[in-house]
Coordinates of C-alpha atoms and ligand atoms in Angstrom, one line a residue:
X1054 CA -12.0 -19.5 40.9
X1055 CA -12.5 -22.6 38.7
X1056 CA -10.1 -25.1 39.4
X1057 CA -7.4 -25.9 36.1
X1058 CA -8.7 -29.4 35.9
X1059 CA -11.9 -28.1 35.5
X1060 CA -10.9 -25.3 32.8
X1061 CA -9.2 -28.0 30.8
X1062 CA -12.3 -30.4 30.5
X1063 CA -14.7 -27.4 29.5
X1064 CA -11.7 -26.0 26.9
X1065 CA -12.1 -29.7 25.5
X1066 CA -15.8 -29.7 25.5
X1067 CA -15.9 -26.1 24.1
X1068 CA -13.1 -27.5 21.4
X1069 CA -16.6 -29.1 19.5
X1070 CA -19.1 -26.3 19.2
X1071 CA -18.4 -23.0 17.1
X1072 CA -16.9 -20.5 18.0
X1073 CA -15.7 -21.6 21.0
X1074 CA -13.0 -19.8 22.7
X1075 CA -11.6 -22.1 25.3
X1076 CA -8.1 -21.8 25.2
X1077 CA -7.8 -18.8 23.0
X1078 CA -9.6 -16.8 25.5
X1079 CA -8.0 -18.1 28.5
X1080 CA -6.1 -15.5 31.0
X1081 CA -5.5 -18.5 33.1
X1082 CA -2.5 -20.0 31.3
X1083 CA 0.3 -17.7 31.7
X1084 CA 2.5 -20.4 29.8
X1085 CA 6.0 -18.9 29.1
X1086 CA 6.6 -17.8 25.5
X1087 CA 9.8 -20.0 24.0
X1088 CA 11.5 -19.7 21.5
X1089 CA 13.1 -22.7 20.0
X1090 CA 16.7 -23.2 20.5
X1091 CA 18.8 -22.1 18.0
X1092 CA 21.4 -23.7 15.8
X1093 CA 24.1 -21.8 14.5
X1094 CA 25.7 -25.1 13.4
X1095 CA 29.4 -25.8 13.1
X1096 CA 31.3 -23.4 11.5
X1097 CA 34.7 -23.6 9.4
X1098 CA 35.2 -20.4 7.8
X1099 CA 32.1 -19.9 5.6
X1100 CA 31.4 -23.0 5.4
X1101 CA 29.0 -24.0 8.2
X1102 CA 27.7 -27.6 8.9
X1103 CA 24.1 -28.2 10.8
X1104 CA 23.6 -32.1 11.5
X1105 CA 19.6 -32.3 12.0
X1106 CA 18.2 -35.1 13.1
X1107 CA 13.9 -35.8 12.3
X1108 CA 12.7 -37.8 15.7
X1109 CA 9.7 -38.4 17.2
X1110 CA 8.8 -36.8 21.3
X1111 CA 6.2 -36.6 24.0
X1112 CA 5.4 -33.1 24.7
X1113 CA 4.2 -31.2 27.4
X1114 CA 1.7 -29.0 25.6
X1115 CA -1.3 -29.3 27.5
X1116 CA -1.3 -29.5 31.6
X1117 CA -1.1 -32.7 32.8
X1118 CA -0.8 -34.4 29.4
X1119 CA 1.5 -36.2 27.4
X1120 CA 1.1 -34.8 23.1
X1121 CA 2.8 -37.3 20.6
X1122 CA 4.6 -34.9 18.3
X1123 CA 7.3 -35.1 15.9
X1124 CA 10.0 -32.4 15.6
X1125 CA 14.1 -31.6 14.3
X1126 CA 16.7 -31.9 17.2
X1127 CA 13.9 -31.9 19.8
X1128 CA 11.0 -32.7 20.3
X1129 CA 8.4 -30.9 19.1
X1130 CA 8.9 -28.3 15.9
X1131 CA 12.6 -27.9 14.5
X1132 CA 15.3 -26.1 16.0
X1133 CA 16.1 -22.5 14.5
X1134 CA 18.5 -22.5 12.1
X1135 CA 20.8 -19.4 11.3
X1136 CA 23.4 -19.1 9.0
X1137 CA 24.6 -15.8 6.8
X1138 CA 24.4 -14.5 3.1
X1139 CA 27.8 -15.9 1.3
X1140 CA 27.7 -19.0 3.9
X1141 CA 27.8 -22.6 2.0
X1142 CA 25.6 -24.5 4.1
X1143 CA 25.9 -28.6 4.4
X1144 CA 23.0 -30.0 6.2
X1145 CA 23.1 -33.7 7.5
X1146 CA 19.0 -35.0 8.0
X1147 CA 18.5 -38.0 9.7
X1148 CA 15.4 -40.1 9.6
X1149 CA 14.8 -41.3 12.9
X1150 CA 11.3 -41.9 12.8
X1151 CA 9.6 -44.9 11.3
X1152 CA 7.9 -43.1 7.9
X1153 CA 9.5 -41.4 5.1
X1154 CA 9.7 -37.5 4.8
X1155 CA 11.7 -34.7 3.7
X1156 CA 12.9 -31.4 4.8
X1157 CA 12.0 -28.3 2.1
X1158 CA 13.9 -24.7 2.7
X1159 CA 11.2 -22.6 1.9
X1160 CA 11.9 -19.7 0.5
X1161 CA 15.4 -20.5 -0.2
X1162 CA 17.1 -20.0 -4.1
X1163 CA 18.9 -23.2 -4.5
X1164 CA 20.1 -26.0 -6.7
X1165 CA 17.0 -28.2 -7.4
X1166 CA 18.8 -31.6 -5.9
X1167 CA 18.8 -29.5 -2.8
X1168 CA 15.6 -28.4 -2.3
X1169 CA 14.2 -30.8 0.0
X1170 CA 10.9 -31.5 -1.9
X1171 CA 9.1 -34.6 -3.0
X1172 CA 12.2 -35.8 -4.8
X1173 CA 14.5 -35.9 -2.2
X1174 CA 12.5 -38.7 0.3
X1175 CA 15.0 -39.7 3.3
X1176 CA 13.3 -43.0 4.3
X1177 CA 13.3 -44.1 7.7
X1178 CA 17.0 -44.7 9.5
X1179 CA 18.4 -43.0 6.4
X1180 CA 20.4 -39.6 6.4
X1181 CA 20.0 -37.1 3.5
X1182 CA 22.9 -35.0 3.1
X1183 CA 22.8 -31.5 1.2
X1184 CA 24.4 -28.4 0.5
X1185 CA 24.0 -25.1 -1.0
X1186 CA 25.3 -21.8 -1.0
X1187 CA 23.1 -18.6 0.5
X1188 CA 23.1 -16.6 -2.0
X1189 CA 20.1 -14.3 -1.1
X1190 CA 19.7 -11.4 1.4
X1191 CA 18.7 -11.4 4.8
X1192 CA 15.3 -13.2 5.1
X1193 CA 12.9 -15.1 7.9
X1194 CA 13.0 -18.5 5.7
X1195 CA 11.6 -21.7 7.5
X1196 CA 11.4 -25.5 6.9
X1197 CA 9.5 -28.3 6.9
X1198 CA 8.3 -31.5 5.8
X1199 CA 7.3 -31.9 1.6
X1200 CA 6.9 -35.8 1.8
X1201 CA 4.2 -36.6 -0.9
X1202 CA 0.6 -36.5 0.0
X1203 CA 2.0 -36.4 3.7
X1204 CA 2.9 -32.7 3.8
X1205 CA 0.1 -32.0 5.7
X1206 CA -0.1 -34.5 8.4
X1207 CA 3.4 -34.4 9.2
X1208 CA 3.8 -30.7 9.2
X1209 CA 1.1 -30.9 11.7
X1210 CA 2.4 -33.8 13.9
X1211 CA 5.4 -30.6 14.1
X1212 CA 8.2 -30.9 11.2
X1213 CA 8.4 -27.5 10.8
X1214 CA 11.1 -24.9 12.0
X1215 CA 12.4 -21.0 11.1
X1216 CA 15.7 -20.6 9.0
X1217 CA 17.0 -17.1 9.6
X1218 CA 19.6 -15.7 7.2
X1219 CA 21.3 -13.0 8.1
X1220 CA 24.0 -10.0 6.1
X1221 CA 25.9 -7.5 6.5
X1222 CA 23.1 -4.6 4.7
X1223 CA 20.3 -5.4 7.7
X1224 CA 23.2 -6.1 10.4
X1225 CA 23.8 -2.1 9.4
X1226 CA 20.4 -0.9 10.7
X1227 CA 20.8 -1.6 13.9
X1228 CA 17.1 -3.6 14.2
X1229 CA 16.7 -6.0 17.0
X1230 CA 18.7 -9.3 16.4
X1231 CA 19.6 -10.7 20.1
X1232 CA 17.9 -14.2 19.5
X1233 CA 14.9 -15.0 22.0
X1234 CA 15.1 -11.4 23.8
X1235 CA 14.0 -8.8 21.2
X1236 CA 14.7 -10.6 17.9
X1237 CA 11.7 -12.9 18.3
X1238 CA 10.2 -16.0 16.4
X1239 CA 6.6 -16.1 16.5
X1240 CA 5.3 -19.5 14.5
X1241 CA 1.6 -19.4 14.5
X1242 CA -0.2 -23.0 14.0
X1243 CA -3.7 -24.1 14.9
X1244 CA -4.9 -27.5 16.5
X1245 CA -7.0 -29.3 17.7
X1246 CA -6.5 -32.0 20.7
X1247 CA -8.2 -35.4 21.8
X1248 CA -9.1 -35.7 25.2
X1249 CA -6.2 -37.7 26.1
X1250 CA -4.1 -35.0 24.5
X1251 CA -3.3 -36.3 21.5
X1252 CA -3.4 -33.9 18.3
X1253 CA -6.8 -34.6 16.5
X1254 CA -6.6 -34.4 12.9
X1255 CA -9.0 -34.4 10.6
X1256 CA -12.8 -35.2 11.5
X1257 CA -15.3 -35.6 8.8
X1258 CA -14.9 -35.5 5.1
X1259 CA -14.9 -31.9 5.0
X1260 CA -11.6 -31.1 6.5
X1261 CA -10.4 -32.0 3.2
X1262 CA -12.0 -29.8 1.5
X1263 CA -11.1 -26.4 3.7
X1264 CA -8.1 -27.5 5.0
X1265 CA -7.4 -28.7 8.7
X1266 CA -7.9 -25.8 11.1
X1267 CA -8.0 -26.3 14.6
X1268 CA -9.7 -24.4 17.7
X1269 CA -6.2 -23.6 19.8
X1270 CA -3.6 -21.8 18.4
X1271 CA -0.2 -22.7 19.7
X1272 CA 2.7 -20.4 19.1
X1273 CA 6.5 -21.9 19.3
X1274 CA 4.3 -24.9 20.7
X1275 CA 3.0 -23.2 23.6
X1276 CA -0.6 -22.5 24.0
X1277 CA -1.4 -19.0 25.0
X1278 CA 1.9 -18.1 25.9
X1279 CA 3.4 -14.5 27.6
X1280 CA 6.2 -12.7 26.7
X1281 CA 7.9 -11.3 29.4
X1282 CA 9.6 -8.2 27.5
X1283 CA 13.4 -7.8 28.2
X1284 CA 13.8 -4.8 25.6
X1285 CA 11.0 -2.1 24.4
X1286 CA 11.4 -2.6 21.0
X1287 CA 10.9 -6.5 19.8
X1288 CA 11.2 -7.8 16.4
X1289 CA 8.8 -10.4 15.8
X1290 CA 9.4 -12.8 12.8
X1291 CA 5.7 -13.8 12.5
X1292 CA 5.2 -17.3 10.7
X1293 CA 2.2 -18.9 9.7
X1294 CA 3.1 -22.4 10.2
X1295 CA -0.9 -23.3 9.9
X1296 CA -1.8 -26.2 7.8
X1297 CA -4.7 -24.2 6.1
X1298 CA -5.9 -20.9 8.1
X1299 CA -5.5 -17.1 7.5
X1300 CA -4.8 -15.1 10.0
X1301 CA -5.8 -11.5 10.9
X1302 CA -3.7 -10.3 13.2
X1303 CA -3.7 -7.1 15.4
X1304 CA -3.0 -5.8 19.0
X1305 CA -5.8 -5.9 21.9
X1306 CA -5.3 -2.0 22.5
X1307 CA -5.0 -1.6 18.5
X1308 CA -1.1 0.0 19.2
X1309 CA 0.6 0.5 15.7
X1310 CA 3.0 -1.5 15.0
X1311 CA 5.7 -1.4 12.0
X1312 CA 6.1 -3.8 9.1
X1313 CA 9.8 -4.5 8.3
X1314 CA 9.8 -7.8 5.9
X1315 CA 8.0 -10.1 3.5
X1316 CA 8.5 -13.4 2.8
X1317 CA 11.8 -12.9 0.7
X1318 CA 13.3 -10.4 4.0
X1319 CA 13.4 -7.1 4.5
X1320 CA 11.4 -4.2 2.6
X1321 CA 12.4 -0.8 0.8
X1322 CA 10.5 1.2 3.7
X1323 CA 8.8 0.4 6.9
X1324 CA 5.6 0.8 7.1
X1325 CA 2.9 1.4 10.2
X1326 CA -0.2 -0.5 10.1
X1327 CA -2.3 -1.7 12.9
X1328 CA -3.4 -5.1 11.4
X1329 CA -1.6 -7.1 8.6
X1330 CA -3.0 -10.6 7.5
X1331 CA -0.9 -13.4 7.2
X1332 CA -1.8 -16.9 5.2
X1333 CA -0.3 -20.3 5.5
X1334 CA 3.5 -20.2 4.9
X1335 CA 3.8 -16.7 4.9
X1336 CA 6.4 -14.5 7.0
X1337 CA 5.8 -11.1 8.0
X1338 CA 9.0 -9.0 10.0
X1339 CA 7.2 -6.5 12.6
X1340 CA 8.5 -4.1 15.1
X1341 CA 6.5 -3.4 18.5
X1342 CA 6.9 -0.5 20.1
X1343 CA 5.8 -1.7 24.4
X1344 CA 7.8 1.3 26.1
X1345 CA 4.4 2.4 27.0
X1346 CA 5.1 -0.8 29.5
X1347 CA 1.3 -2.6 28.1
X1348 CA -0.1 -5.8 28.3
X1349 CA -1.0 -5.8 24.6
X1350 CA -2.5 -9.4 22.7
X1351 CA -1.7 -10.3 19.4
X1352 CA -4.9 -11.5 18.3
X1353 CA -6.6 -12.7 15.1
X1354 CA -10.1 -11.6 14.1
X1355 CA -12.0 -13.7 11.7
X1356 CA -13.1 -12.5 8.6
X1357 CA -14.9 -13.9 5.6
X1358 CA -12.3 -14.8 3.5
X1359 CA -14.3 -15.6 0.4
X1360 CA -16.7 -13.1 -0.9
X1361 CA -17.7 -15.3 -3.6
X1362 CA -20.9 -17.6 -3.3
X1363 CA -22.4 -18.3 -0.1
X1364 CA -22.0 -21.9 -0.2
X1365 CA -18.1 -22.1 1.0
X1366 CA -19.3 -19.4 3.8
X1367 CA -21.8 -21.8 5.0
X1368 CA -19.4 -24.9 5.0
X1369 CA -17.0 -23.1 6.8
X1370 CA -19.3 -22.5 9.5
X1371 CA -20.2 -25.9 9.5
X1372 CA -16.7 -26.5 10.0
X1373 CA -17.2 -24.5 13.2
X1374 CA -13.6 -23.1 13.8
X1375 CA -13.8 -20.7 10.6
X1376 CA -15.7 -17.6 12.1
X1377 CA -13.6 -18.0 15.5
X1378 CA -11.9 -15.0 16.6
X1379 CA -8.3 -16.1 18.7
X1380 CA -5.8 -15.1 21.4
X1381 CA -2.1 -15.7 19.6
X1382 CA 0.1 -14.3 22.3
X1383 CA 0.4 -11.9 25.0
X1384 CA 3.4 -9.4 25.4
X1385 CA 4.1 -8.1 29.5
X1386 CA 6.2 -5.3 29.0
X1387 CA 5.9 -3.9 32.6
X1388 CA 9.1 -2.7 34.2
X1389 CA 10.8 -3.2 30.7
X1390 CA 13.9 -1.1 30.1
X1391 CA 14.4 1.3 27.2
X1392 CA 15.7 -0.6 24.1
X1393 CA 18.9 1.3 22.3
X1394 CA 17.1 0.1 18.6
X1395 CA 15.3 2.5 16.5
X1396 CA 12.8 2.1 13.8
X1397 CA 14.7 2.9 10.6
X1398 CA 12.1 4.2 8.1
X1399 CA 14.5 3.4 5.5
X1400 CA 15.5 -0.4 4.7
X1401 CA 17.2 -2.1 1.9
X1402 CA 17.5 -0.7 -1.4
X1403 CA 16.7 -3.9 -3.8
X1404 CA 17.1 -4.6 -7.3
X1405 CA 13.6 -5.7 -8.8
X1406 CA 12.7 -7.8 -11.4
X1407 CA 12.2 -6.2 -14.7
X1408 CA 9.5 -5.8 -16.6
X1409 CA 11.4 -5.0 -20.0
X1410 CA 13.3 -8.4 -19.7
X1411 CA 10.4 -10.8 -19.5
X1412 CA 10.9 -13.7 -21.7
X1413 CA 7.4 -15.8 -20.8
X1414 CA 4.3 -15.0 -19.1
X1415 CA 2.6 -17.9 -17.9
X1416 CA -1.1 -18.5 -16.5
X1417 CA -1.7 -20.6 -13.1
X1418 CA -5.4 -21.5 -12.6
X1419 CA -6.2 -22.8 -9.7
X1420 CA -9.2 -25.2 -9.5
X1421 CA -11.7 -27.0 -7.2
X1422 CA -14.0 -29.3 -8.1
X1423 CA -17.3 -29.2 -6.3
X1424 CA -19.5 -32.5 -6.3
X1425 CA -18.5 -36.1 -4.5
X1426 CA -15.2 -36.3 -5.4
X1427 CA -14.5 -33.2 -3.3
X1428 CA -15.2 -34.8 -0.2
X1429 CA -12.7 -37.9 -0.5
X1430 CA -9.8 -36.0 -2.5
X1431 CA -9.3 -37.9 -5.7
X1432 CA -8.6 -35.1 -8.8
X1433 CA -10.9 -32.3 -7.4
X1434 CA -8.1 -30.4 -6.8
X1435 CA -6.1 -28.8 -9.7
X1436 CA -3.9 -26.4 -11.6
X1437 CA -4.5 -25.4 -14.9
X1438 CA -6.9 -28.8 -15.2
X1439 CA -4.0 -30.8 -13.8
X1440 CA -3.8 -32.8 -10.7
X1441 CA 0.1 -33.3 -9.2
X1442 CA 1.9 -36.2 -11.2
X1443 CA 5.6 -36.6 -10.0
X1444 CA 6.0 -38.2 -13.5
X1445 CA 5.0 -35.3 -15.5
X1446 CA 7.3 -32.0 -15.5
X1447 CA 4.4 -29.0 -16.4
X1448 CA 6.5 -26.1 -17.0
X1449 CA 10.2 -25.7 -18.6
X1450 CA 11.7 -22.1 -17.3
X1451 CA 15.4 -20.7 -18.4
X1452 CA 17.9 -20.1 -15.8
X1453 CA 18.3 -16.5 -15.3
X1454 CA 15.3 -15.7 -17.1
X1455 CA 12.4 -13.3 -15.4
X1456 CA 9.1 -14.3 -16.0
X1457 CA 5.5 -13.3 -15.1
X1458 CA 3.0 -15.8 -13.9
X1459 CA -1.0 -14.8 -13.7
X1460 CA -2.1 -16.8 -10.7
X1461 CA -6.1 -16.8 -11.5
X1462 CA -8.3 -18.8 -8.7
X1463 CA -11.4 -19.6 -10.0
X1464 CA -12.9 -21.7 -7.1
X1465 CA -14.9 -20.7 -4.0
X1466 CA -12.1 -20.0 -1.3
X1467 CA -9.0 -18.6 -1.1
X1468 CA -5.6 -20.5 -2.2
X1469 CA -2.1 -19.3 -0.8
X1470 CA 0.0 -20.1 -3.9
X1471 CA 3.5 -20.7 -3.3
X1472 CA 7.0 -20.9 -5.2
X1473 CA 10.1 -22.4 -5.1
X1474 CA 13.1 -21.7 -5.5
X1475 CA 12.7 -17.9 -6.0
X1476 CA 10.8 -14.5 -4.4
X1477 CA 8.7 -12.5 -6.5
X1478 CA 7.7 -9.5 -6.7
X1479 CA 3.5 -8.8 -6.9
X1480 CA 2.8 -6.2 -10.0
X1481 CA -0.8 -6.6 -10.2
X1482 CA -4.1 -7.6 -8.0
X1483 CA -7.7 -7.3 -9.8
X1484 CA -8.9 -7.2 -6.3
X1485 CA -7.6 -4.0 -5.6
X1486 CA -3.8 -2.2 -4.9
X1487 CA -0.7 -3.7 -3.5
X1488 CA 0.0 -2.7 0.2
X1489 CA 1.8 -3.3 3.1
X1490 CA 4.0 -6.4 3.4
X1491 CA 2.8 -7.5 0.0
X1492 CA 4.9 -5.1 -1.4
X1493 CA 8.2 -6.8 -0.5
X1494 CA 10.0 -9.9 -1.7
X1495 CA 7.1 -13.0 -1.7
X1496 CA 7.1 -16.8 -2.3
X1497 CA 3.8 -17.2 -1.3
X1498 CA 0.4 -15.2 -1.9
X1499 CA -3.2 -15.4 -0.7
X1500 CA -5.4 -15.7 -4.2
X1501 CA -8.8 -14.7 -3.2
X1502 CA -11.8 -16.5 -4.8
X1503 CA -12.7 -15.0 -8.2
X1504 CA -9.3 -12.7 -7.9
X1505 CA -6.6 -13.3 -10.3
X1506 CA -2.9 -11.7 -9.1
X1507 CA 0.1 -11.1 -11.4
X1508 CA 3.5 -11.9 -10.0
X1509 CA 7.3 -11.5 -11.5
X1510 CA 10.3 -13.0 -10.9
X1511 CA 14.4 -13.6 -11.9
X1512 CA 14.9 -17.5 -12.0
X1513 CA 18.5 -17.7 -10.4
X1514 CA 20.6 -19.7 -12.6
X1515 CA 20.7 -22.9 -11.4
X1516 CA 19.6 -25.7 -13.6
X1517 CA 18.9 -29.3 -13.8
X1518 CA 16.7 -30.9 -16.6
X1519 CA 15.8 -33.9 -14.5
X1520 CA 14.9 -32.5 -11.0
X1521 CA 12.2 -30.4 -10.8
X1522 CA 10.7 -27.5 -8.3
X1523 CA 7.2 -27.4 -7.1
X1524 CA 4.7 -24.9 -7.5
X1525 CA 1.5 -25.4 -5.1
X1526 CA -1.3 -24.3 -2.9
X1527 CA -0.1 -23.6 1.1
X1528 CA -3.0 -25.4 2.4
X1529 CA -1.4 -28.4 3.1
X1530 CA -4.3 -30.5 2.7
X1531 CA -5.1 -29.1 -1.0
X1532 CA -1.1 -29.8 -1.9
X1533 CA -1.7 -33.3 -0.7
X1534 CA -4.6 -33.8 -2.8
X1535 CA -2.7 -32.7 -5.9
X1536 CA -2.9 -28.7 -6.1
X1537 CA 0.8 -28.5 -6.9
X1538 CA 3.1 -28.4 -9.8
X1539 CA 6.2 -29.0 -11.1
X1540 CA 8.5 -27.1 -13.2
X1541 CA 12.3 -27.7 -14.4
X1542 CA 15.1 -24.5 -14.6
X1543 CA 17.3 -25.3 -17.6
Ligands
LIG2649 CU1 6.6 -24.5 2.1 CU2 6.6 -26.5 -1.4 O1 6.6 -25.5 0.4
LIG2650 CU1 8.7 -24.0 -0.6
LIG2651 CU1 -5.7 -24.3 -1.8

């Protein structure tokens, strides 16, 4: 058998050339799957009080070496956060690392001061303190840095972590909620590592351009990890936490599996698929059936994202990691007992935004520039001809108001455009019908090349004239380089 040592040195070899599948393929590292601790804060009643502190570690991600990472209340990622619908939450973030940053609630309707976005910097050995009321239903919500042209790099360094809100509607169906046994956080990111185990991040001008993707996927931070099942039914709150890639995900033995929640929590009906495709920032909910007592592996398949031109195709190859198919996680459910849950095929019964009450549509085009200022960032990447000035406030929306925004991508690859502050619903693709967990609550949605896709949504009603929201691209990298927005609720 080849000796670990030796498996690690041709993983990192392998890391260079295309399609490699060095870790990904491994069956040598039965790492444990973790799942980060979670925080159910202090609590007084409803009112509940988290104290989070942003610090630097060492980690243990590779054998035998030591990762520099940055994470909340440990040391690599953030710690879970939990709290319930009707809860006031007050969050204490402490800086203790020596740049600026922030920490965004995605997916969370809040007051804009609270948001946790470029306007709300906690510099180093300061403490930010926020709070807000949860005022929406159960939902997989996460969070993570929104620092200014540094979103990217520091989400990938590992400030980033799931916020879980619970109520009593989904507490009612009885679906798998014991923490870390078979109510499951699954945060999917991709990197890449130098040889003395440092994360690499970007090489060459191109990564830029695409985005950063890396050649091993690490899930809760742990490469290749197993899941030892405890129950037969798991709930898996899939996150991409990936700076820029796509993932297509389905089981090795192709088992069906059952899609309970968007983005925005859980949907009308469940529904059985055997793949579902999941971009940067976007949550999926999924039951697994393993009473059959498998060895299934989540694993992503690589498609060609971008059916438009071959020129992005042939970049992304040069890239190398693009066209890589990847091991996510493996689930051992030998000797695992019955589980008690059930799959309800009935969820939550929501109330959805109306199309008779929209007061404004408005039209999101999202641009790349090709040509030489492509390659070092600069303004090649914009919305509606406009490159992200914190200055200037683009759009004015009403509190309360529900609007419809036309999100039209007229470049060469595919943009996951994102949100804040509410969870929309998807009325219209020209690329075809709305299916499977696209059909629930979103904040974020993949915009194919050449595809335009009509979303609508009720503002909630808080409002501030001088603090604005952000609108932007998920790929990190293209939000750093100015692919974002901002827009005032008034
Ligand atoms: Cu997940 Cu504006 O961010
Ligand atoms: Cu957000
Ligand atoms: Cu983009």
């Amino acid at each position: 058998m080849i000796s670990r040592r030796k498996f690690i040195q041709a993983g990192l070899v392998l890391a260079a050339l295309p399609k490699q599948i060095a870790w990904a393929s491994s069956k040598v590292f039965r790492n444990t799957f973790r799942a980060p601790k979670l925080e159910l804060g202090k609590r007084v009643g409803k009112d509940v009080y988290f104290n989070l502190s942003i610090q630097s570690g060492k980690s243990a991600i590779l054998p035998n070496k030591i990762t520099p990472t940055l994470g909340i209340n440990q040391g690599f990622l953030g710690v879970t956060l939990r709290a319930n619908k009707g809860d006031k939450v007050h969050i204490s973030v402490k800086n203790t690392i020596d740049e600026t940053t922030t920490l965004h609630w995605h997916g969370m309707k809040l007051p804009a001061k609270a948001d946790g976005g470029p306007h709300q910097p906690i510099e180093p050995n300061k403490t930010w303190q926020t709070q807000f009321d949860i005022i929406q239903d159960a939902a997989t919500l996460w969070y993570h840095s929104h620092q200014l042209h540094k979103t990217a790099e520091q989400v990938y360094q590992g400030l980033a972590g799931m916020f879980i809100i619970d109520d009593e509607k989904s507490k009612a169906l009885k679906l798998p909620f014991e923490y870390g046994v078979d109510d499951l956080p699954v945060i999917i990111q991709d990197k890449d590592f130098s040889y003395n185990g440092r994360f690499r991040y970007l090489s060459g001008m191109m990564g830029g351009m695409m985005g950063k993707k890396g050649s091993t996927v690490l899930v809760n931070g742990v490469i290749n990890p197993v899941l030892k099942a405890k129950k037969s039914l798991l709930r898996l709150r899939l996150l991409n936490g990936s700076n820029a890639r796509t993932y297509h995900l389905s089981f090795s033995d192709n088992r069906v599996f059952t899609i309970i929640g968007s983005d925005g929590g859980l949907l009308e009906y469940s529904i059985k698929v055997n793949t579902v495709r999941l971009a940067p920032a976007e949550r999926v909910e999924i039951l697994v059936d393993v009473s059959d007592g498998g060895h299934p592996i989540l694993q992503h398949t690589a498609v060609q994202e971008s059916s438009g031109m071959g020129g992005m195709g042939m970049m992304g190859s040069m890239m190398g990691s693009d066209r890589q198919d990847m091991d996510i996680f493996q689930i051992d459910a030998s000797g695992t007992p019955k589980s008690t849950s059930s799959i309800p095929k009935t969820l939550i019964k929501h109330s959805n935004p109306q199309q008779s009450v929209v007061s404004k549509q408005r039209k999101m085009v999202l641009q790349m520039q090709m040509g030489p200022r492509m390659m070092f960032g600069g303004d090649a990447f914009s919305i509606n001809g406009k490159t992200m000035d914190i200055n200037r406030i683009d759009e004015v929306v009403k509190a309360g108001s529900t609007e419809i925004w036309h999100l039209e991508n007229t470049s060469m690859m595919a943009h996951p455009f994102h949100i804040h502050n509410v969870q929309f619903k998807i009325i219209n693709k020209s690329s075809g019908t709305v299916t499977g967990h696209e059909l629930g609550f979103k904040d974020v949605v993949l915009v194919n090349s050449r595809e335009r896709v009509s979303v609508i949504m009720k503002f909630p009603e808080f409002r501030d004239t001088k603090t604005p929201y952000m609108y932007h691209c998920h790929i990190l990298e293209h939000e750093d380089r100015g692919m974002m927005g901002q827009f005032v609720v008034v």
